[in-house]
Short mmCIF file of C-alpha atoms in Angstrom, two decimals:
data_model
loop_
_atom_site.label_atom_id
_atom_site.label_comp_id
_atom_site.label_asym_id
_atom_site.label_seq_id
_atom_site.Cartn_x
_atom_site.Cartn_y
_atom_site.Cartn_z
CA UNK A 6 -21.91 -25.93 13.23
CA UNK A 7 -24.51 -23.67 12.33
CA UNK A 8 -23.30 -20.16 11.31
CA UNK A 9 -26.02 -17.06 12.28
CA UNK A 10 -27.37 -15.61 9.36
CA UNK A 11 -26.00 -12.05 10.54
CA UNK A 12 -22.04 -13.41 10.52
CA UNK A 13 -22.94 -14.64 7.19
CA UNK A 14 -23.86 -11.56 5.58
CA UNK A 15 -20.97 -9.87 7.78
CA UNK A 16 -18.33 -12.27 6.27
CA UNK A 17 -19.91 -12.03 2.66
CA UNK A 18 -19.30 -7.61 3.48
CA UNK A 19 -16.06 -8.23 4.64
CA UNK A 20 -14.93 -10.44 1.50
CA UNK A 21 -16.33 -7.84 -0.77
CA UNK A 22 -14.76 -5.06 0.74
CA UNK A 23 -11.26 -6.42 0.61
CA UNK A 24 -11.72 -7.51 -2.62
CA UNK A 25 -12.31 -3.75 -3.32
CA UNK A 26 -9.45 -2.83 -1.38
CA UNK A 27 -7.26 -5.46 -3.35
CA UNK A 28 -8.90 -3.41 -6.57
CA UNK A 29 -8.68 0.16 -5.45
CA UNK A 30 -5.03 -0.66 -4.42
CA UNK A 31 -3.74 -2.42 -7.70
CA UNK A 32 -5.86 0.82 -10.05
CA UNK A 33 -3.54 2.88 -7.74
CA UNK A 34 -0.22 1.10 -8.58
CA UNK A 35 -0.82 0.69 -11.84
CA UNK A 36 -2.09 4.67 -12.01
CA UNK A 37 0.65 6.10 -10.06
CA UNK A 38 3.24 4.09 -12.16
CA UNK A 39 1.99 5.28 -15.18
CA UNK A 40 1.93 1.65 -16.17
CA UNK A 41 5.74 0.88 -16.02
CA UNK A 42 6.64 4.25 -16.98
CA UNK A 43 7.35 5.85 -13.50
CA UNK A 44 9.61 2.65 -12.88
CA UNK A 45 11.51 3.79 -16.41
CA UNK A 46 12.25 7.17 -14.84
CA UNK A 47 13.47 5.58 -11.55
CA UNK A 48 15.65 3.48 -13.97
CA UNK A 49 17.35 6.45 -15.82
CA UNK A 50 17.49 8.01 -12.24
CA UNK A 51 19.80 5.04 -10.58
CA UNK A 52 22.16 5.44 -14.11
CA UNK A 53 23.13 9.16 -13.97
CA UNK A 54 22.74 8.99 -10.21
CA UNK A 55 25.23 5.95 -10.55
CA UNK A 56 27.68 7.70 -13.13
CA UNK A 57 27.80 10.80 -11.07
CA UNK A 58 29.23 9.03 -7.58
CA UNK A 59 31.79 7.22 -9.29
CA UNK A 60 32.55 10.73 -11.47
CA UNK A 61 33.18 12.50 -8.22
CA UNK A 62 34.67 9.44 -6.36
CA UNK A 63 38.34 10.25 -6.29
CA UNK A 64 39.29 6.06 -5.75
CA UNK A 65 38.39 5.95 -9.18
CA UNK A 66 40.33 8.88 -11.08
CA UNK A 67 42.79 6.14 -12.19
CA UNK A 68 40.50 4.34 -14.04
CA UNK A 69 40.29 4.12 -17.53
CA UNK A 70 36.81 5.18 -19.36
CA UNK A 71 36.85 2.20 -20.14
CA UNK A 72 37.20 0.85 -17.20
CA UNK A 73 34.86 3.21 -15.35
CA UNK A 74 31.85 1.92 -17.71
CA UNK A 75 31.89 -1.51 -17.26
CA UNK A 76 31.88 -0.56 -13.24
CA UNK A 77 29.30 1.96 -13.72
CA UNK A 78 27.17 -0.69 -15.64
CA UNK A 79 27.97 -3.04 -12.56
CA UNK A 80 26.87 -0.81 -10.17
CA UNK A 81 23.31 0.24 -12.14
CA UNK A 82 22.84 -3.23 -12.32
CA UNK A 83 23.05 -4.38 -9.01
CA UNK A 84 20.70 -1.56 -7.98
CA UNK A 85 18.17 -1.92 -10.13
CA UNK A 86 18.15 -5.93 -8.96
CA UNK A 87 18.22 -4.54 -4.90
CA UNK A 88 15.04 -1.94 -5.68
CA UNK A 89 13.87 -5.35 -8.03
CA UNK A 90 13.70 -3.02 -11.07
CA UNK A 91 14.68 -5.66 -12.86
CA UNK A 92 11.98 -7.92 -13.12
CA UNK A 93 8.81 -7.67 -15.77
CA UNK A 94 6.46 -4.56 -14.35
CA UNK A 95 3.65 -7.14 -14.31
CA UNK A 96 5.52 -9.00 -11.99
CA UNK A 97 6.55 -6.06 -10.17
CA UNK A 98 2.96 -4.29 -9.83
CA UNK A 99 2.06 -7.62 -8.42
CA UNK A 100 4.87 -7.65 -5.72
CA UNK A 101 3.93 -3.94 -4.89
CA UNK A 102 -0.21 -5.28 -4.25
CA UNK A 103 1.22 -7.82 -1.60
CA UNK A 104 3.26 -4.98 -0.05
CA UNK A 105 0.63 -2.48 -0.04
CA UNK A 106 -1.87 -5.17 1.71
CA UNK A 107 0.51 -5.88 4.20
CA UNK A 108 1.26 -2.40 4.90
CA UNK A 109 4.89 -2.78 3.78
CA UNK A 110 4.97 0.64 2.79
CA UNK A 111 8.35 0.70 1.95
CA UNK A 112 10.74 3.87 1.53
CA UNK A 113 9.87 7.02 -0.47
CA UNK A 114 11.83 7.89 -3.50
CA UNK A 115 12.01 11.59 -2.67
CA UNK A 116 9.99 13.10 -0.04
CA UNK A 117 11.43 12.39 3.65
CA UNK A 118 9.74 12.87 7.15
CA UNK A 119 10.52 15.87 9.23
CA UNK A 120 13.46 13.11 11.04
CA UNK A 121 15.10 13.02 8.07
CA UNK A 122 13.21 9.74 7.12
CA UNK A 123 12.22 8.05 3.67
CA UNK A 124 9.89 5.34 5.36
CA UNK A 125 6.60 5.84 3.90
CA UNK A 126 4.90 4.80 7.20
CA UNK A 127 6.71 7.23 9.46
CA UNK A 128 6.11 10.20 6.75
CA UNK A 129 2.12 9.19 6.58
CA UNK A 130 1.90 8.38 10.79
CA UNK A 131 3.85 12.34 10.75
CA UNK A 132 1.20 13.92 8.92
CA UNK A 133 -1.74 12.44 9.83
CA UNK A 134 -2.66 13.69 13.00
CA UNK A 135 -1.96 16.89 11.86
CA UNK A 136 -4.86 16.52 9.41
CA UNK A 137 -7.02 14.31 11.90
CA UNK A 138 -7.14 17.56 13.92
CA UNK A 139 -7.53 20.41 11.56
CA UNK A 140 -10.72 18.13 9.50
CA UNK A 141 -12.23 16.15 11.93
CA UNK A 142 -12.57 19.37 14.16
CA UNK A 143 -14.34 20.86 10.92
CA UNK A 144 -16.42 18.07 9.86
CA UNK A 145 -17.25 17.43 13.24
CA UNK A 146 -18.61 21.09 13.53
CA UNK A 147 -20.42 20.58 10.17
CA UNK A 148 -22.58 17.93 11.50
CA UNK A 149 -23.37 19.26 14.28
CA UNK A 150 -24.57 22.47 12.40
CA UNK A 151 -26.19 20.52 9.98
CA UNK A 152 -28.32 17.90 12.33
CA UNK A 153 -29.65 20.77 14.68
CA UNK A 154 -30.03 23.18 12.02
CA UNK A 155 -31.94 21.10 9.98
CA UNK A 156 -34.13 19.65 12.46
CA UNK A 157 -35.14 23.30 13.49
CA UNK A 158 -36.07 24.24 9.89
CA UNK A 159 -37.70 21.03 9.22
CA UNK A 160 -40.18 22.74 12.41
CA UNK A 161 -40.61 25.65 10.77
CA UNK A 162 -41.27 24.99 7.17
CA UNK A 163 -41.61 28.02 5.42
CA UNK A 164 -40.10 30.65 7.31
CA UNK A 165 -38.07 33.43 6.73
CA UNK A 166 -34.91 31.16 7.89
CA UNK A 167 -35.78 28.27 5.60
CA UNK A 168 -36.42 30.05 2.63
CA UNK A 169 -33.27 32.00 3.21
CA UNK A 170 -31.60 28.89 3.49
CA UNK A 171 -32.56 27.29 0.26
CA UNK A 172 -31.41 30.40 -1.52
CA UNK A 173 -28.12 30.06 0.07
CA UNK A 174 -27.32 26.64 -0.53
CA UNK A 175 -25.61 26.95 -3.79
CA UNK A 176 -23.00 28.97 -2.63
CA UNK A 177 -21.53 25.65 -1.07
CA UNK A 178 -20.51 25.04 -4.62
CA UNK A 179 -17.66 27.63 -3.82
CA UNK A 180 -14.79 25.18 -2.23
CA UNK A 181 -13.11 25.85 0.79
CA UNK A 182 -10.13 27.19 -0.29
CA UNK A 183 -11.71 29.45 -1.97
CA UNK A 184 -13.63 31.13 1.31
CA UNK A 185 -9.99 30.48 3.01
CA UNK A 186 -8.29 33.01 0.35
CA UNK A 187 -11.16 35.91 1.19
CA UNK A 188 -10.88 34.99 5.17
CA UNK A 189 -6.65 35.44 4.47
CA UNK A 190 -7.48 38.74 3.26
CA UNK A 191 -9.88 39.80 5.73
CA UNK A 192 -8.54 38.94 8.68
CA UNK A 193 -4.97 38.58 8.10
CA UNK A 194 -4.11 41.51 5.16
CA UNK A 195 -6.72 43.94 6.68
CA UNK A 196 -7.38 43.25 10.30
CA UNK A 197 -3.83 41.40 11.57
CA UNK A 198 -6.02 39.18 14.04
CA UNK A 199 -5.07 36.17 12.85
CA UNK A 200 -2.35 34.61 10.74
CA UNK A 201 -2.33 33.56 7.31
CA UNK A 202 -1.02 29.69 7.37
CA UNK A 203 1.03 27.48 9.19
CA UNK A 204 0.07 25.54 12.64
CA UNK A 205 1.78 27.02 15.17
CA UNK A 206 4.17 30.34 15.70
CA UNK A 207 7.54 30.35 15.32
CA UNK A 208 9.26 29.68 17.34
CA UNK A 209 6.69 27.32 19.04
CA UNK A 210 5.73 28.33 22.31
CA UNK A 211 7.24 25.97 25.44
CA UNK A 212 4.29 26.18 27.50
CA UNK A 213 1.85 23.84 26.68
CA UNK A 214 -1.04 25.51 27.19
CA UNK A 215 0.66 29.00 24.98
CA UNK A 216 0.96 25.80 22.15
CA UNK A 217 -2.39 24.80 22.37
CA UNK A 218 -3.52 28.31 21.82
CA UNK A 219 -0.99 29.04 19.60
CA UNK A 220 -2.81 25.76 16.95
CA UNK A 221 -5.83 26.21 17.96
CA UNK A 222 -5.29 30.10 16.78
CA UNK A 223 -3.92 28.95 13.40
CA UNK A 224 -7.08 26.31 12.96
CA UNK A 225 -9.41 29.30 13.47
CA UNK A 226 -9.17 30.23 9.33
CA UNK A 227 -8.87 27.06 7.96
CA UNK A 228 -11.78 25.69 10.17
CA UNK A 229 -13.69 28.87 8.84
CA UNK A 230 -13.14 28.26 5.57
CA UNK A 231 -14.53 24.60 5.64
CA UNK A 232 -17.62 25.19 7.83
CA UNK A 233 -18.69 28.18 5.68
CA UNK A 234 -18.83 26.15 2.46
CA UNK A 235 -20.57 23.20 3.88
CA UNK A 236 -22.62 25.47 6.25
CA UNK A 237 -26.13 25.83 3.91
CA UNK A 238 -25.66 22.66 1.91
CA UNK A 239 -25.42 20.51 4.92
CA UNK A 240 -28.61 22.25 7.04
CA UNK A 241 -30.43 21.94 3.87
CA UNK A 242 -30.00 18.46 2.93
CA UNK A 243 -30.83 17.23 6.80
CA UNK A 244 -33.95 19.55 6.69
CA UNK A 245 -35.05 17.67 3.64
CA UNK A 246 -34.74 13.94 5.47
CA UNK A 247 -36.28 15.22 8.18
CA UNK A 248 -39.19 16.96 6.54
CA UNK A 249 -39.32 13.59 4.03
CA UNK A 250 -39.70 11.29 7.37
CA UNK A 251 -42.27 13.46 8.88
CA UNK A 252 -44.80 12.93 5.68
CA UNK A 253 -44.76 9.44 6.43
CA UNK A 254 -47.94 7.37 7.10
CA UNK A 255 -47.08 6.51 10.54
CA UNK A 256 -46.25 9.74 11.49
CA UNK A 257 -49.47 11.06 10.60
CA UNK A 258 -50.89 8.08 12.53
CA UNK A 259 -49.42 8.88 15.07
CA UNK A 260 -50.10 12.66 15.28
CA UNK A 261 -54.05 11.24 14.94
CA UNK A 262 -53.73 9.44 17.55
CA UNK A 263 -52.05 12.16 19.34
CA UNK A 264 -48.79 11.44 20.34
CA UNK A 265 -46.85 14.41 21.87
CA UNK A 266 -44.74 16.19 19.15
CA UNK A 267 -41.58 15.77 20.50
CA UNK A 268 -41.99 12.15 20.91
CA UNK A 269 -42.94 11.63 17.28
CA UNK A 270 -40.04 13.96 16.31
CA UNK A 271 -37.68 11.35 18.95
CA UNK A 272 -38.90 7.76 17.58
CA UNK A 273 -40.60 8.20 14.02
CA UNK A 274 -38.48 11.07 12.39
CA UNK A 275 -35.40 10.83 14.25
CA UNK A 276 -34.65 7.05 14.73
CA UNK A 277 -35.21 6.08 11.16
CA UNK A 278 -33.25 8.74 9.46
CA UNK A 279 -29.77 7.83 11.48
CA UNK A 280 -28.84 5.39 9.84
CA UNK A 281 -27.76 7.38 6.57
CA UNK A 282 -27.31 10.53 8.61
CA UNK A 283 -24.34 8.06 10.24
CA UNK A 284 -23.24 7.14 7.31
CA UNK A 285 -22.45 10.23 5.77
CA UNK A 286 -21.12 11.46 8.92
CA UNK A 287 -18.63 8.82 9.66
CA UNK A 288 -17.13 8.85 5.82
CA UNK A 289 -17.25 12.08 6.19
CA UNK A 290 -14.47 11.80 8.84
CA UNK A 291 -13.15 9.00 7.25
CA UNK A 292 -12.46 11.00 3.82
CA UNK A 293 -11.39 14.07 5.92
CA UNK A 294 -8.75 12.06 7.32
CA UNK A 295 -7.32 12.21 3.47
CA UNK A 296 -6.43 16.19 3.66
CA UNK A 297 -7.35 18.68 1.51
CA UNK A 298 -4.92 19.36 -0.44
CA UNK A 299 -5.44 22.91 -1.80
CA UNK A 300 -6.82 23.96 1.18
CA UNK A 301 -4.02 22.27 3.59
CA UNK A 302 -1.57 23.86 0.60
CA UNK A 303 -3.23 27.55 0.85
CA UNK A 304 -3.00 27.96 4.67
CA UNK A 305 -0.05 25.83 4.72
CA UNK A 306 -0.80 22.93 7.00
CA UNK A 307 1.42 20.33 7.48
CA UNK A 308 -1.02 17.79 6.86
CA UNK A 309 -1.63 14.82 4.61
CA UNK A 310 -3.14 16.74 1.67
CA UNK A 311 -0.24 18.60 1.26
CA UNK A 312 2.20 15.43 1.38
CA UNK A 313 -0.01 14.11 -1.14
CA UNK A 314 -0.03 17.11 -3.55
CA UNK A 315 3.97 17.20 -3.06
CA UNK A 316 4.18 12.90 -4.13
CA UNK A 317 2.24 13.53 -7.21
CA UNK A 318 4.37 16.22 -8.38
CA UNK A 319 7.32 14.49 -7.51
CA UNK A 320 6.07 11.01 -9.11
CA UNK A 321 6.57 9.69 -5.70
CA UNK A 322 4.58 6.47 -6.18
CA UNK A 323 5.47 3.94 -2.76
CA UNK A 324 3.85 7.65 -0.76
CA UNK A 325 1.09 8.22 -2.90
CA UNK A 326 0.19 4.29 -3.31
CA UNK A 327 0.75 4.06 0.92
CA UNK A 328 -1.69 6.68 1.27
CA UNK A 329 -4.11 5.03 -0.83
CA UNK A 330 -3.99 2.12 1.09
CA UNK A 331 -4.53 3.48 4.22
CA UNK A 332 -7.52 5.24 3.52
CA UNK A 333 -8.63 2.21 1.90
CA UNK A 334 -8.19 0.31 4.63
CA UNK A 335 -9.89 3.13 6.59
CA UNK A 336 -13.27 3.34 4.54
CA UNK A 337 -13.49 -0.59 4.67
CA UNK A 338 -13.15 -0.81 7.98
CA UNK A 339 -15.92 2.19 8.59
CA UNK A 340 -18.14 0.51 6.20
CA UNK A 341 -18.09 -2.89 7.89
CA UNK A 342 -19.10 -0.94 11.37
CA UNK A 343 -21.46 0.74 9.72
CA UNK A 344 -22.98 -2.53 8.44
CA UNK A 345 -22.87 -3.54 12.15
CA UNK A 346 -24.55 -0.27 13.30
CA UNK A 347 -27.35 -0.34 10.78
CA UNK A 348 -28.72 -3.64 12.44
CA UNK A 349 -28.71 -1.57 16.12
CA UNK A 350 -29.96 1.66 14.94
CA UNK A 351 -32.65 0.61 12.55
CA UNK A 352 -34.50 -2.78 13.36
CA UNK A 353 -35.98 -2.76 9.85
CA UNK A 354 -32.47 -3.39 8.54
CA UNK A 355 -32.21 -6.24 11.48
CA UNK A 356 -34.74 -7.89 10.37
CA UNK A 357 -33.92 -7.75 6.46
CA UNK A 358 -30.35 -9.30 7.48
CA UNK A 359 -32.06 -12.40 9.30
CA UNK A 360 -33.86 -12.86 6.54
CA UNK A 361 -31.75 -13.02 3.66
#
């Protein structure tokens, strides 16, 4: 049977992006572990741990010490073989890969969902819509400013607006966080309009419509914070694709042959510069979905960031590895649409698929 030539380059993308998931996820494990050395800690952990429930356990008061060691060395050892501490860490980091790539995310070693849970899948499916809502509103906002600012200044090259914006641009280098501090200050400190952190009041309203109004008020400074640093950068660098498509030959054919301007601006400046315009935009949501993490930690959202700033100071390597692989997963899966999309979008692509 004869295979299309666009499912073969679609299985050939596929292979190559799991094979840099497999990669990206083994780095992480091997990263996060500090190459056996994490696992060491855990280890020492399970030993005092160990020592100090059988210290405080009064069935054992009648034991002799030395007594009381040989069952304390029992005891570490059968948990380090049930957590399967016991094997070589090559062997191990292995046996973490295959759980990560089936999404057997396992339980956390410290942090716990807001249940009371250590499963590392409940504590990331917790969080995430949390940050889902607080980014994606923000990057979504972004692009929107960017596309429609940017096509406007790419129609009026040169004025007052455009100039101002290419002066401006390099204050994007200032993070968000950073613009979320002075909007804490401003409108929080000085004005008490708005409050400094957190995603709802407290106590959380009943009503459901006082509860969307009560996040949507506590999204209002965070949001801010994002769409002010990204605001110049991203008009900017859609002006310039724009204004790069419209010097194009066929463009100027077309204007000599006199084809209204909005039409040219439709099919010859718009069409082809989608495809990477969608490509930033949807890892753009994609990586969004990944938290901020001094941002979510300086307005105090409960979102993913944060839980990931929290596992790396705790060393808590099945949540930070499980978040990894999700977002993996994630930016895989976008960049296989997006190979999809490309070929709908832009026929030049098309035809440069059938033709390899």
């Amino acid at each position: 049977m004869r295979i299309p030539p666009l499912a073969k380059v679609l299985i050939k993308r596929a292979f190559v992006l799991f094979l840099m998931v497999i990669i990206v996820t083994y780095l992480t494990i091997l990263i996060a572990n500090a190459g056996g050395y994490v696992d060491e800690i855990m280890i020492s952990d399970i030993k005092f741990n160990v020592a100090q429930r059988v210290s405080a356990n009064p069935l054992y008061k009648g034991l002799s010490i030395e007594e009381r060691n040989k069952l304390i060395e029992r005891l570490v050892e059968d948990e380090i073989r049930l957590r399967g501490l016991d094997k070589p860490f090559p062997i191990r980091s292995l046996i973490y890969l295959w759980n990560g790539l089936t999404l057997d995310l396992g339980r956390s070693m410290y942090l716990t969902s807001d249940t009371g849970s250590r499963l590392v899948r409940l504590i990331i499916l917790e969080r995430l819509p949390q940050t889902i809502l607080l980014f994606t509103t923000a990057t979504v906002i972004i692009f929107l400013i960017g596309l429609f600012g940017g096509l406007y200044l790419s129609r009026n090259f040169g004025s007052f607006l455009d100039k101002l914006t290419i002066y401006l641009s390099p204050t994007s280098a200032i993070p968000g966080w950073f613009y979320g501090i002075l909007l804490i200050l401003i409108f929080y400190s000085y004005l008490h309009v708005l409050p400094p952190g957190g995603m709802v009041d407290y106590p959380p309203p009943e009503e459901p419509v006082a509860y969307f109004l009560s996040v949507l008020k506590h999204m209002i400074l965070p949001v801010a914070a994002w769409v002010i640093s990204s605001f110049f950068i991203e008009i900017y660098y859609n002006r310039s694709f724009f204004l790069t498509y419209s010097t194009e030959d066929y463009v100027e054919a077309a204007k000599a042959k006199g084809v209204p301007p909005s039409q040219i601006e439709r099919r010859y400046i718009l069409r082809p510069a989608l495809p990477p315009i969608v490509t930033s935009f949807a890892f753009a949501v994609v990586l969004s979905w990944s938290g901020a993490i001094i941002t979510e930690t300086v307005f105090n959202w409960p979102g993913l960031g944060r839980t990931l700033a929290m596992a790396i100071g705790f060393f808590d390597v099945p949540v930070i590895v499980g978040i990894t692989v999700v977002f993996a997963y994630l930016i895989a899966a976008t960049t296989f649409i997006l190979e999809i999309i490309y070929g709908i979008v832009d026929p030049r692509i098309r035809a440069g698929v059938e033709g390899i």
